[in-house]
């Protein structure tokens, strides 16, 4: 829904110097998640560790013009077209705005709170009910003081049911969330130990959570949980509480029996005297309890409807856990779980570790940090942890932190080692400490266990690719200086950043205010997000099985067919996502991917009939912009694209970014730059058209000499005896093979390298992991450096010798080649 900036000002009671016209449809609290600057309102929230006011200038440069602030900064005067709304409490203003927004809707809203299971219950309810209701719900685990208002803001007139989580860590926090969610139906999952240190007792924490439901019509809960039952009575809320029970036959949902099989569970229950039987594809106790919560909700909403849900329950899908599985050193597998470290999540992670161990003779090892914020005495806490590890058949525990180290004697019947800190463990770590183990790495974020994960999967190779980040910056600015000030740039970092490595490249481009990054597949975008890249990322070849990555990591897909468009619309609806940006591709003659120009009216119809997706840009791809002899065809493509893009934009009724120029197009058709351009190979120092002067070489592939052999005249070198030396020769072996990206067509004298300041021919066939070079006319020795390509022996020259293009040379460089990034 949209609000004018003046309406927002009135709602939050803000003061202002000047107010400009503007429509607000997106609320922004994290500058890294910006997608729609024109319609975003940024709340400059100040926390203990950060201050949103620091990012106002950067956001202004990116197009944001509406801000809620507490302080007036001198730089505001350099932003004359921006609106600044001044309030005493920015977070309070955000919550006040959303509380007003919530009052506009009278649909049923389910509020979910509790210590564990909130997200799982929410997602299971969506699976069970999305076909019958248009559901708006919290994305992921948005249940905090900031996450809740961002979730509720997504409510609109089309929704018929809301499902929102609420989490707290301090007393009195729920009072601020209650008017935002305003649940008509309350559900409390359980009360665990998380954040217990901030409350005087578990009863106090339970009452604080239940305060979310003071104004609710009904409260649903596990009636066998005596702590919750007691709190409900103490708060005089028991009169509107109903629930499920395994012991009380008078419960609204009485569970007669739970029968576990190998892969599924049968639940026998009774409601209103009628017996029911459901099979669910879970055997885990926590998931079974979550499903019982869902059954209670569904029975309350529509008692008759739950009878017909047998097939839906049977087809429930597990909610993904935050666990990463990676290959480790010495035949090990790593399970990386550094999201949190509490007893309940440890239980889940250990279950996952057990499932990964099936049919594998691997030792179960756990690397565990101190478990923080439990409120328990340390001895009691680690007695409980030790018992859990023993039950889960853990063979080895490595504890890191003063608390677990002090209580190390409690871990009996397993191999043990304890360290005071992560740095101490890393200092004493040796590669042979781990072999044939499945290692669960679980620690609170403050312990920085990602350092341990990196070391346990570290790869070493003596061939390196040096990447000059200054050259990247120079080339980026070279093209930016040739564009109109308002023209945006998409930098292509697909295929591992054209082989140079996408992480550092993306960070550098982000620091220099590149507008967009583009990757080929969602996995590449996921990797960038995990490395902290926050700028908008476009996915050029989205796959149906990667939709979860697109939505989880805010990756904006190219849409080129109705099949893909329909699937994205369906997935956005399933997830409760609204206004997710997509990029429409039109085929104007290249005939690779894209909608036909005449498809635009139908594309408009489909987009306008739903609310999950919005079009951020429309583009096409030029087939021969680097070839003057194809200029007539290129101009025809541009003409066709312009007409189709105009139809799309008019049909949608809102502006979209338009772009068609690639690197060669920027160099040869600058007058057609439109709203945005896509910078690819030229960013890496290779002119796409051969016309750009002043580009700098970005990368150099280097290695060393492993061994030098004296080979007598007439002997052959390498596989297949393809090269015979004509004189007594010195042949050096270097650790670069076709597995590293060396093209086999460069063998047998075709290619050269630089060694000892001279060009030396490659002799013999190139092997998988090595090749041989003739160094007879040099004074090199073993261990000396060798250059495969750089600014003297260029990738363009290598491409010419092998009959290919520079793209292939760069993108063929293997991930096992270590990338070294530097600035002058």
JSON list of N, CA and C in Angstrom, two decimals, residues 460-466 700-708 731-737 740 753-756 769-773 775 780-788 817:
[
{"chain": "A", "resi": 460, "resn": "UNK", "atom": "N", "xyz": [45.35, -25.26, -0.76]},
{"chain": "A", "resi": 460, "resn": "UNK", "atom": "CA", "xyz": [46.64, -24.63, -1.04]},
{"chain": "A", "resi": 460, "resn": "UNK", "atom": "C", "xyz": [47.11, -25.02, -2.43]},
{"chain": "A", "resi": 461, "resn": "UNK", "atom": "N", "xyz": [47.55, -24.04, -3.20]},
{"chain": "A", "resi": 461, "resn": "UNK", "atom": "CA", "xyz": [48.04, -24.30, -4.56]},
{"chain": "A", "resi": 461, "resn": "UNK", "atom": "C", "xyz": [49.08, -23.24, -4.88]},
{"chain": "A", "resi": 462, "resn": "UNK", "atom": "N", "xyz": [50.18, -23.63, -5.49]},
{"chain": "A", "resi": 462, "resn": "UNK", "atom": "CA", "xyz": [51.27, -22.68, -5.74]},
{"chain": "A", "resi": 462, "resn": "UNK", "atom": "C", "xyz": [51.06, -21.83, -6.98]},
{"chain": "A", "resi": 463, "resn": "UNK", "atom": "N", "xyz": [50.03, -22.12, -7.75]},
{"chain": "A", "resi": 463, "resn": "UNK", "atom": "CA", "xyz": [49.67, -21.26, -8.87]},
{"chain": "A", "resi": 463, "resn": "UNK", "atom": "C", "xyz": [48.65, -20.24, -8.38]},
{"chain": "A", "resi": 464, "resn": "UNK", "atom": "N", "xyz": [48.89, -18.97, -8.67]},
{"chain": "A", "resi": 464, "resn": "UNK", "atom": "CA", "xyz": [48.03, -17.92, -8.15]},
{"chain": "A", "resi": 464, "resn": "UNK", "atom": "C", "xyz": [47.59, -16.98, -9.27]},
{"chain": "A", "resi": 465, "resn": "UNK", "atom": "N", "xyz": [46.44, -16.36, -9.05]},
{"chain": "A", "resi": 465, "resn": "UNK", "atom": "CA", "xyz": [45.97, -15.31, -9.95]},
{"chain": "A", "resi": 465, "resn": "UNK", "atom": "C", "xyz": [45.98, -14.01, -9.15]},
{"chain": "A", "resi": 466, "resn": "UNK", "atom": "N", "xyz": [46.84, -13.10, -9.54]},
{"chain": "A", "resi": 466, "resn": "UNK", "atom": "CA", "xyz": [46.90, -11.80, -8.88]},
{"chain": "A", "resi": 466, "resn": "UNK", "atom": "C", "xyz": [45.87, -10.87, -9.52]},
{"chain": "A", "resi": 700, "resn": "UNK", "atom": "N", "xyz": [46.85, -11.21, -13.42]},
{"chain": "A", "resi": 700, "resn": "UNK", "atom": "CA", "xyz": [48.06, -11.89, -13.90]},
{"chain": "A", "resi": 700, "resn": "UNK", "atom": "C", "xyz": [48.08, -13.28, -13.30]},
{"chain": "A", "resi": 701, "resn": "UNK", "atom": "N", "xyz": [48.27, -14.29, -14.15]},
{"chain": "A", "resi": 701, "resn": "UNK", "atom": "CA", "xyz": [48.35, -15.68, -13.70]},
{"chain": "A", "resi": 701, "resn": "UNK", "atom": "C", "xyz": [49.81, -16.06, -13.55]},
{"chain": "A", "resi": 702, "resn": "UNK", "atom": "N", "xyz": [50.20, -16.46, -12.35]},
{"chain": "A", "resi": 702, "resn": "UNK", "atom": "CA", "xyz": [51.60, -16.72, -12.05]},
{"chain": "A", "resi": 702, "resn": "UNK", "atom": "C", "xyz": [51.77, -18.07, -11.38]},
{"chain": "A", "resi": 703, "resn": "UNK", "atom": "N", "xyz": [52.97, -18.64, -11.54]},
{"chain": "A", "resi": 703, "resn": "UNK", "atom": "CA", "xyz": [53.28, -19.89, -10.87]},
{"chain": "A", "resi": 703, "resn": "UNK", "atom": "C", "xyz": [54.79, -19.92, -10.61]},
{"chain": "A", "resi": 704, "resn": "UNK", "atom": "N", "xyz": [55.31, -21.09, -10.27]},
{"chain": "A", "resi": 704, "resn": "UNK", "atom": "CA", "xyz": [56.75, -21.23, -10.02]},
{"chain": "A", "resi": 704, "resn": "UNK", "atom": "C", "xyz": [57.28, -22.46, -10.75]},
{"chain": "A", "resi": 705, "resn": "UNK", "atom": "N", "xyz": [58.59, -22.54, -10.85]},
{"chain": "A", "resi": 705, "resn": "UNK", "atom": "CA", "xyz": [59.24, -23.71, -11.45]},
{"chain": "A", "resi": 705, "resn": "UNK", "atom": "C", "xyz": [59.42, -24.78, -10.38]},
{"chain": "A", "resi": 706, "resn": "UNK", "atom": "N", "xyz": [58.83, -25.95, -10.63]},
{"chain": "A", "resi": 706, "resn": "UNK", "atom": "CA", "xyz": [58.96, -27.06, -9.70]},
{"chain": "A", "resi": 706, "resn": "UNK", "atom": "C", "xyz": [60.29, -27.79, -9.86]},
{"chain": "A", "resi": 707, "resn": "UNK", "atom": "N", "xyz": [60.68, -28.01, -11.11]},
{"chain": "A", "resi": 707, "resn": "UNK", "atom": "CA", "xyz": [61.90, -28.80, -11.38]},
{"chain": "A", "resi": 707, "resn": "UNK", "atom": "C", "xyz": [62.42, -28.42, -12.76]},
{"chain": "A", "resi": 708, "resn": "UNK", "atom": "N", "xyz": [63.74, -28.50, -12.92]},
{"chain": "A", "resi": 708, "resn": "UNK", "atom": "CA", "xyz": [64.38, -28.29, -14.23]},
{"chain": "A", "resi": 708, "resn": "UNK", "atom": "C", "xyz": [65.12, -29.56, -14.60]},
{"chain": "A", "resi": 731, "resn": "UNK", "atom": "N", "xyz": [64.46, -28.19, -19.62]},
{"chain": "A", "resi": 731, "resn": "UNK", "atom": "CA", "xyz": [62.99, -28.21, -19.61]},
{"chain": "A", "resi": 731, "resn": "UNK", "atom": "C", "xyz": [62.52, -28.05, -18.16]},
{"chain": "A", "resi": 732, "resn": "UNK", "atom": "N", "xyz": [61.71, -27.02, -17.96]},
{"chain": "A", "resi": 732, "resn": "UNK", "atom": "CA", "xyz": [61.18, -26.75, -16.62]},
{"chain": "A", "resi": 732, "resn": "UNK", "atom": "C", "xyz": [59.74, -27.25, -16.52]},
{"chain": "A", "resi": 733, "resn": "UNK", "atom": "N", "xyz": [59.41, -27.77, -15.35]},
{"chain": "A", "resi": 733, "resn": "UNK", "atom": "CA", "xyz": [58.04, -28.21, -15.07]},
{"chain": "A", "resi": 733, "resn": "UNK", "atom": "C", "xyz": [57.37, -27.16, -14.17]},
{"chain": "A", "resi": 734, "resn": "UNK", "atom": "N", "xyz": [56.20, -26.71, -14.58]},
{"chain": "A", "resi": 734, "resn": "UNK", "atom": "CA", "xyz": [55.45, -25.74, -13.77]},
{"chain": "A", "resi": 734, "resn": "UNK", "atom": "C", "xyz": [54.08, -26.33, -13.42]},
{"chain": "A", "resi": 735, "resn": "UNK", "atom": "N", "xyz": [53.57, -26.03, -12.21]},
{"chain": "A", "resi": 735, "resn": "UNK", "atom": "CA", "xyz": [52.31, -26.65, -11.75]},
{"chain": "A", "resi": 735, "resn": "UNK", "atom": "C", "xyz": [51.07, -25.95, -12.28]},
{"chain": "A", "resi": 736, "resn": "UNK", "atom": "N", "xyz": [50.94, -25.91, -13.59]},
{"chain": "A", "resi": 736, "resn": "UNK", "atom": "CA", "xyz": [49.74, -25.38, -14.25]},
{"chain": "A", "resi": 736, "resn": "UNK", "atom": "C", "xyz": [49.32, -26.38, -15.32]},
{"chain": "A", "resi": 737, "resn": "UNK", "atom": "N", "xyz": [48.11, -26.91, -15.19]},
{"chain": "A", "resi": 737, "resn": "UNK", "atom": "CA", "xyz": [47.61, -27.86, -16.18]},
{"chain": "A", "resi": 737, "resn": "UNK", "atom": "C", "xyz": [46.23, -27.49, -16.64]},
{"chain": "A", "resi": 740, "resn": "UNK", "atom": "N", "xyz": [43.74, -26.51, -14.17]},
{"chain": "A", "resi": 740, "resn": "UNK", "atom": "CA", "xyz": [43.86, -25.14, -13.64]},
{"chain": "A", "resi": 740, "resn": "UNK", "atom": "C", "xyz": [43.32, -24.11, -14.63]},
{"chain": "A", "resi": 753, "resn": "UNK", "atom": "N", "xyz": [55.16, -18.68, -22.23]},
{"chain": "A", "resi": 753, "resn": "UNK", "atom": "CA", "xyz": [55.07, -18.08, -20.92]},
{"chain": "A", "resi": 753, "resn": "UNK", "atom": "C", "xyz": [56.27, -17.14, -20.74]},
{"chain": "A", "resi": 754, "resn": "UNK", "atom": "N", "xyz": [56.25, -16.35, -19.68]},
{"chain": "A", "resi": 754, "resn": "UNK", "atom": "CA", "xyz": [57.37, -15.47, -19.36]},
{"chain": "A", "resi": 754, "resn": "UNK", "atom": "C", "xyz": [58.13, -16.05, -18.18]},
{"chain": "A", "resi": 755, "resn": "UNK", "atom": "N", "xyz": [59.43, -16.29, -18.39]},
{"chain": "A", "resi": 755, "resn": "UNK", "atom": "CA", "xyz": [60.29, -16.81, -17.32]},
{"chain": "A", "resi": 755, "resn": "UNK", "atom": "C", "xyz": [61.67, -16.17, -17.47]},
{"chain": "A", "resi": 756, "resn": "UNK", "atom": "N", "xyz": [62.19, -15.64, -16.40]},
{"chain": "A", "resi": 756, "resn": "UNK", "atom": "CA", "xyz": [63.51, -15.00, -16.47]},
{"chain": "A", "resi": 756, "resn": "UNK", "atom": "C", "xyz": [63.55, -13.82, -17.42]},
{"chain": "A", "resi": 769, "resn": "UNK", "atom": "N", "xyz": [47.73, -31.41, -14.38]},
{"chain": "A", "resi": 769, "resn": "UNK", "atom": "CA", "xyz": [48.17, -30.58, -13.28]},
{"chain": "A", "resi": 769, "resn": "UNK", "atom": "C", "xyz": [49.50, -29.88, -13.52]},
{"chain": "A", "resi": 770, "resn": "UNK", "atom": "N", "xyz": [50.07, -30.05, -14.70]},
{"chain": "A", "resi": 770, "resn": "UNK", "atom": "CA", "xyz": [51.40, -29.46, -14.96]},
{"chain": "A", "resi": 770, "resn": "UNK", "atom": "C", "xyz": [51.62, -29.32, -16.46]},
{"chain": "A", "resi": 771, "resn": "UNK", "atom": "N", "xyz": [52.61, -28.55, -16.81]},
{"chain": "A", "resi": 771, "resn": "UNK", "atom": "CA", "xyz": [53.07, -28.48, -18.19]},
{"chain": "A", "resi": 771, "resn": "UNK", "atom": "C", "xyz": [54.57, -28.19, -18.18]},
{"chain": "A", "resi": 772, "resn": "UNK", "atom": "N", "xyz": [55.19, -28.34, -19.34]},
{"chain": "A", "resi": 772, "resn": "UNK", "atom": "CA", "xyz": [56.64, -28.18, -19.44]},
{"chain": "A", "resi": 772, "resn": "UNK", "atom": "C", "xyz": [56.95, -27.00, -20.35]},
{"chain": "A", "resi": 773, "resn": "UNK", "atom": "N", "xyz": [58.00, -26.27, -19.99]},
{"chain": "A", "resi": 773, "resn": "UNK", "atom": "CA", "xyz": [58.42, -25.12, -20.79]},
{"chain": "A", "resi": 773, "resn": "UNK", "atom": "C", "xyz": [59.92, -25.22, -21.07]},
{"chain": "A", "resi": 775, "resn": "UNK", "atom": "N", "xyz": [63.34, -23.62, -21.09]},
{"chain": "A", "resi": 775, "resn": "UNK", "atom": "CA", "xyz": [64.02, -22.47, -20.47]},
{"chain": "A", "resi": 775, "resn": "UNK", "atom": "C", "xyz": [65.51, -22.48, -20.80]},
{"chain": "A", "resi": 780, "resn": "UNK", "atom": "N", "xyz": [67.05, -19.16, -15.33]},
{"chain": "A", "resi": 780, "resn": "UNK", "atom": "CA", "xyz": [66.13, -19.43, -14.23]},
{"chain": "A", "resi": 780, "resn": "UNK", "atom": "C", "xyz": [66.57, -20.66, -13.45]},
{"chain": "A", "resi": 781, "resn": "UNK", "atom": "N", "xyz": [66.06, -20.75, -12.23]},
{"chain": "A", "resi": 781, "resn": "UNK", "atom": "CA", "xyz": [66.32, -21.90, -11.38]},
{"chain": "A", "resi": 781, "resn": "UNK", "atom": "C", "xyz": [65.03, -22.36, -10.75]},
{"chain": "A", "resi": 782, "resn": "UNK", "atom": "N", "xyz": [65.05, -23.52, -10.13]},
{"chain": "A", "resi": 782, "resn": "UNK", "atom": "CA", "xyz": [63.85, -24.06, -9.48]},
{"chain": "A", "resi": 782, "resn": "UNK", "atom": "C", "xyz": [63.37, -23.11, -8.39]},
{"chain": "A", "resi": 783, "resn": "UNK", "atom": "N", "xyz": [62.06, -22.89, -8.38]},
{"chain": "A", "resi": 783, "resn": "UNK", "atom": "CA", "xyz": [61.47, -21.96, -7.42]},
{"chain": "A", "resi": 783, "resn": "UNK", "atom": "C", "xyz": [61.26, -20.56, -7.97]},
{"chain": "A", "resi": 784, "resn": "UNK", "atom": "N", "xyz": [61.84, -20.27, -9.16]},
{"chain": "A", "resi": 784, "resn": "UNK", "atom": "CA", "xyz": [61.67, -18.94, -9.75]},
{"chain": "A", "resi": 784, "resn": "UNK", "atom": "C", "xyz": [60.25, -18.76, -10.29]},
{"chain": "A", "resi": 785, "resn": "UNK", "atom": "N", "xyz": [59.79, -17.50, -10.38]},
{"chain": "A", "resi": 785, "resn": "UNK", "atom": "CA", "xyz": [58.43, -17.25, -10.87]},
{"chain": "A", "resi": 785, "resn": "UNK", "atom": "C", "xyz": [58.29, -17.41, -12.38]},
{"chain": "A", "resi": 786, "resn": "UNK", "atom": "N", "xyz": [57.08, -17.75, -12.80]},
{"chain": "A", "resi": 786, "resn": "UNK", "atom": "CA", "xyz": [56.73, -17.87, -14.21]},
{"chain": "A", "resi": 786, "resn": "UNK", "atom": "C", "xyz": [55.38, -17.17, -14.40]},
{"chain": "A", "resi": 787, "resn": "UNK", "atom": "N", "xyz": [55.25, -16.41, -15.49]},
{"chain": "A", "resi": 787, "resn": "UNK", "atom": "CA", "xyz": [54.01, -15.70, -15.77]},
{"chain": "A", "resi": 787, "resn": "UNK", "atom": "C", "xyz": [53.30, -16.35, -16.95]},
{"chain": "A", "resi": 788, "resn": "UNK", "atom": "N", "xyz": [52.04, -16.74, -16.74]},
{"chain": "A", "resi": 788, "resn": "UNK", "atom": "CA", "xyz": [51.24, -17.34, -17.81]},
{"chain": "A", "resi": 788, "resn": "UNK", "atom": "C", "xyz": [50.62, -16.24, -18.64]},
{"chain": "A", "resi": 817, "resn": "UNK", "atom": "N", "xyz": [42.91, -22.47, -8.15]},
{"chain": "A", "resi": 817, "resn": "UNK", "atom": "CA", "xyz": [43.96, -21.46, -8.26]},
{"chain": "A", "resi": 817, "resn": "UNK", "atom": "C", "xyz": [43.66, -20.35, -7.27]}
]
